[in-house]
C-alpha positions as a printed NumPy array, in Angstrom:
array([[-67.909,   2.858,  -2.035],
       [-69.94 ,   6.058,  -1.799],
       [-72.884,   6.971,  -3.98 ],
       [-74.03 ,  10.468,  -4.922],
       [-77.78 ,  10.603,  -5.52 ],
       [-78.948,  13.623,  -7.522],
       [-82.183,  14.698,  -5.832],
       [-82.018,  18.478,  -6.26 ],
       [-83.954,  18.965,  -9.51 ],
       [-87.298,  20.729,  -9.803],
       [-88.956,  17.796, -11.581],
       [-91.163,  20.036, -13.717],
       [-92.359,  17.071, -15.803],
       [-93.872,  15.56 , -12.648],
       [-96.194,  18.485, -11.96 ],
       [-98.509,  18.933, -10.094],
       [-96.771,  16.69 ,  -7.509],
       [-93.565,  18.756,  -7.715],
       [-95.425,  22.025,  -7.111],
       [-95.345,  21.032,  -3.444],
       [-92.781,  18.207,  -3.135],
       [-89.328,  17.172,  -4.419],
       [-89.46 ,  14.604,  -7.229],
       [-87.274,  12.229,  -5.185],
       [-90.231,  11.734,  -2.836],
       [-92.64 ,  10.749,  -5.631],
       [-93.952,   7.278,  -4.85 ],
       [-94.045,   4.094,  -6.897],
       [-96.334,   1.54 ,  -5.24 ],
       [-96.282,   3.655,  -2.061],
       [-92.475,   3.693,  -1.788],
       [-90.592,   6.886,  -2.645],
       [-87.986,   6.959,  -5.412],
       [-85.349,   8.022,  -2.897],
       [-86.065,   5.14 ,  -0.53 ],
       [-86.082,   2.688,  -3.429],
       [-82.69 ,   3.866,  -4.67 ],
       [-81.091,   3.875,  -1.228],
       [-82.274,   0.3  ,  -0.65 ],
       [-81.29 ,  -0.735,  -4.195],
       [-77.711,   0.428,  -3.608],
       [-77.673,  -1.046,  -0.097],
       [-78.468,  -4.423,  -1.682],
       [-75.029,  -4.15 ,  -3.343],
       [-73.3  ,  -3.302,  -0.06 ],
       [-73.276,   0.479,  -0.551],
       [-74.247,   2.26 ,   2.654],
       [-72.447,   5.596,   2.36 ],
       [-74.399,   8.298,   0.516],
       [-74.23 ,  11.926,  -0.509],
       [-77.604,  13.359,  -1.523],
       [-77.843,  16.752,  -3.173],
       [-80.959,  18.803,  -2.477],
       [-82.507,  22.086,  -3.614],
       [-86.202,  21.937,  -4.575],
       [-88.113,  21.373,  -1.292],
       [-84.797,  20.132,   0.105],
       [-86.032,  20.338,   3.681],
       [-88.675,  17.714,   2.901],
       [-85.914,  15.296,   1.885],
       [-83.891,  16.081,   5.011],
       [-86.963,  15.524,   7.215],
       [-87.9  ,  12.335,   5.36 ],
       [-84.437,  10.88 ,   5.948],
       [-84.489,  11.901,   9.611],
       [-87.93 ,  10.353,  10.109],
       [-86.593,   7.075,   8.694],
       [-83.246,   7.102,  10.574],
       [-81.481,   7.413,   7.196],
       [-82.576,   3.814,   6.452],
       [-79.578,   2.7  ,   8.483],
       [-77.171,   4.41 ,   6.074],
       [-74.505,   7.076,   6.533],
       [-75.878,  10.068,   4.614],
       [-74.36 ,  13.506,   3.968],
       [-76.443,  16.296,   2.457],
       [-75.021,  18.551,  -0.248],
       [-77.428,  21.474,   0.08 ],
       [-77.716,  23.656,  -3.036],
       [-80.245,  25.956,  -1.364],
       [-78.743,  29.109,  -2.919],
       [-78.725,  27.891,  -6.512],
       [-79.68 ,  24.729,  -8.377],
       [-76.405,  23.696, -10.018],
       [-77.474,  20.894, -12.406],
       [-75.533,  17.633, -12.621],
       [-72.047,  19.01 , -13.292],
       [-72.26 ,  21.889, -10.861],
       [-73.882,  19.591,  -8.312],
       [-71.   ,  17.128,  -8.612],
       [-68.388,  19.872,  -8.14 ],
       [-70.357,  21.34 ,  -5.212],
       [-70.353,  17.902,  -3.526],
       [-66.609,  17.45 ,  -4.102],
       [-65.721,  17.843,  -0.414],
       [-67.682,  14.647,   0.306],
       [-66.261,  12.652,  -2.619],
       [-62.663,  13.729,  -3.215],
       [-60.823,  10.745,  -1.733],
       [-58.931,   7.912,  -3.408],
       [-62.099,   5.878,  -3.909],
       [-64.289,   5.504,  -6.987],
       [-67.903,   6.481,  -6.4  ],
       [-71.274,   6.058,  -8.077],
       [-73.695,   8.716,  -9.29 ],
       [-77.378,   7.917,  -9.693],
       [-80.293,  10.15 , -10.649],
       [-83.011,   9.89 ,  -7.991],
       [-85.752,   9.572, -10.633],
       [-84.22 ,   6.482, -12.269],
       [-85.438,   3.031, -11.264],
       [-83.382,   0.085, -12.479],
       [-82.225,  -3.419, -11.651],
       [-78.791,  -2.881, -13.216],
       [-76.178,  -5.142, -11.616],
       [-74.024,  -2.582,  -9.813],
       [-71.287,  -5.119,  -9.026],
       [-70.775,  -5.847, -12.746],
       [-70.888,  -2.144, -13.598],
       [-68.229,  -1.206, -11.025],
       [-66.025,  -4.174, -12.048],
       [-66.15 ,  -3.035, -15.694],
       [-65.272,   0.542, -14.674],
       [-62.296,  -0.583, -12.617],
       [-61.03 ,  -2.875, -15.37 ],
       [-61.083,   0.03 , -17.835],
       [-59.272,   2.27 , -15.312],
       [-61.245,   5.273, -16.55 ],
       [-62.172,   8.339, -14.579],
       [-65.755,   7.965, -15.838],
       [-67.877,   5.059, -17.052],
       [-71.466,   5.617, -18.161],
       [-74.238,   3.024, -18.009],
       [-76.08 ,   2.988, -21.35 ],
       [-78.682,   0.849, -23.085],
       [-80.396,   0.416, -26.435],
       [-83.787,   1.981, -25.746],
       [-85.998,   4.723, -27.109],
       [-84.641,   8.204, -26.405],
       [-84.471,  11.472, -28.334],
       [-80.831,  11.918, -27.339],
       [-78.2  ,   9.234, -27.771],
       [-74.526,   8.909, -26.951],
       [-72.339,   7.482, -29.728],
       [-69.737,   4.782, -29.087],
       [-67.031,   3.156, -31.192],
       [-66.578,  -0.672, -31.228],
       [-64.421,  -0.446, -28.061],
       [-67.347,   1.302, -26.329],
       [-65.432,   4.57 , -26.055],
       [-67.566,   7.718, -26.19 ],
       [-67.148,   9.514, -29.538],
       [-70.252,  11.661, -29.85 ],
       [-73.815,  12.671, -29.123],
       [-76.85 ,  13.03 , -31.355],
       [-80.315,  14.541, -30.999],
       [-82.476,  12.091, -32.937],
       [-85.301,  14.61 , -33.386],
       [-83.252,  17.524, -34.753],
       [-80.259,  15.679, -36.238],
       [-77.858,  17.85 , -34.232],
       [-74.571,  16.043, -33.528],
       [-71.422,  16.569, -31.518],
       [-68.579,  14.336, -32.618],
       [-64.993,  13.696, -31.556],
       [-64.274,  12.344, -35.057],
       [-66.116,  11.448, -38.249],
       [-69.055,   9.164, -37.472],
       [-67.914,   5.747, -38.711],
       [-71.17 ,   4.041, -37.877],
       [-70.937,   4.664, -34.141],
       [-73.401,   2.807, -31.941],
       [-76.158,   5.078, -30.554],
       [-77.138,   4.251, -26.966],
       [-79.233,   6.065, -24.379],
       [-77.601,   7.211, -21.135],
       [-79.097,   5.521, -18.084],
       [-78.363,   8.258, -15.538],
       [-75.819,   6.081, -13.712],
       [-72.078,   6.831, -13.698],
       [-69.065,   5.288, -11.99 ],
       [-66.475,   7.977, -11.327],
       [-62.885,   8.232, -10.189],
       [-62.143,  11.425,  -8.207],
       [-59.523,  12.242, -10.873],
       [-62.479,  13.813, -12.703],
       [-62.278,  16.835, -10.402],
       [-58.943,  17.75 , -11.972],
       [-60.404,  17.539, -15.482],
       [-63.66 ,  19.51 , -15.179],
       [-63.23 ,  23.019, -16.585],
       [-66.678,  24.534, -16.023],
       [-67.824,  26.227, -12.843],
       [-71.216,  27.216, -11.448],
       [-74.317,  25.699, -13.014],
       [-73.708,  23.189, -15.82 ],
       [-74.516,  19.701, -17.06 ],
       [-71.895,  16.996, -16.516],
       [-72.736,  15.705, -20.   ],
       [-71.295,  18.936, -21.471],
       [-68.007,  18.101, -19.757],
       [-68.063,  14.517, -20.998],
       [-68.612,  15.71 , -24.569],
       [-65.624,  18.062, -24.245],
       [-63.421,  15.484, -22.537],
       [-64.131,  12.777, -25.133],
       [-61.724,  14.635, -27.461],
       [-58.758,  14.002, -25.161],
       [-59.824,  11.231, -22.754],
       [-61.331,   7.774, -22.921],
       [-64.817,   7.646, -21.41 ],
       [-66.304,   4.167, -21.678],
       [-69.899,   3.116, -21.897],
       [-71.206,   0.038, -20.101],
       [-74.016,  -1.418, -22.194],
       [-76.676,  -3.235, -20.198],
       [-80.009,  -4.91 , -20.79 ],
       [-81.337,  -4.171, -17.305],
       [-84.809,  -2.866, -16.643],
       [-84.723,   0.933, -16.464],
       [-87.481,   3.522, -16.124],
       [-87.002,   7.28 , -15.982],
       [-89.783,   8.229, -13.565],
       [-89.968,  11.779, -14.865],
       [-93.618,  12.036, -15.9  ],
       [-96.915,  10.991, -14.292],
       [-97.43 ,   8.259, -16.916],
       [-93.971,   6.817, -16.202],
       [-94.995,   6.384, -12.55 ],
       [-97.746,   4.049, -13.77 ],
       [-95.261,   2.206, -15.973],
       [-92.804,   1.876, -13.083],
       [-95.522,   0.439, -10.846],
       [-95.865,  -2.52 , -13.241],
       [-92.173,  -3.377, -12.949],
       [-91.116,  -2.291,  -9.473],
       [-93.312,  -3.754,  -6.736]])
C-alpha cells in the first residue's frame, strides 16, 4: 500500500519556524514530523510514499536525500508553481496513485498512534472509495455521522454554520483526524480542479455516495502551533 503525505502547506500557525522551513521538518523531541510519520507508517509495513511539497520544498527533498529516504521508496509531487491544498494536491499526485490499490493519506503535521491495520481493514470491509479517521475530541469544526457512521454533514461549532445531506436527526459530531483511506475510484468522482480542499468534495459527494467514518480513541495531536509542539513532546518520545 502507498501513502500520500501532505507536506506542502505553509504552516503559518507555526511561525516563526515556518518563515524559513517547511512545517514537516518541525521537530518533536529532536525528530522531525516527516521522519516520525514515515517511520510510523513503516511500522505497519508501508514503505512506498508520495510526498507533496511546495513551501521550502527543496529542504524536504534534501532532508530525504541526506537520510537515504529512510530506506523507503519515495516519489515527490512537487507543487512548486502553486500550492494546491488537499484536494488539488491529491489530484496533482494522481499519476503516482492511480492504480488498482487503495492508498492512505496523512497530514504531515499530525502525530498519532492510530492502528493503521485496523483502519485499512475497516475501509476495505466497507468497500468505500473514502474512509475518514475521526475521533471525539475538541475541535471547532466537526463532521456529522449517522448511526451507521456514514457522513451526513459538517458543522462549525463556533458559528453554527452547517452543511447537511439531510435533516440532522441527532447526528454524531466527530473531529477529522487528517487520515484517509482512499480507493483510486475517487479520481472519477472529484469534480473540482486547481486549488481546493478535499473536504469540499467529500461534503458534495456525501449527497450521492457513502463515505464512512472510522471512529478511534487513539492518541492524536495536530502539531500546528508552537504550543502543540510542547504537548506532542509529552506524548511522543
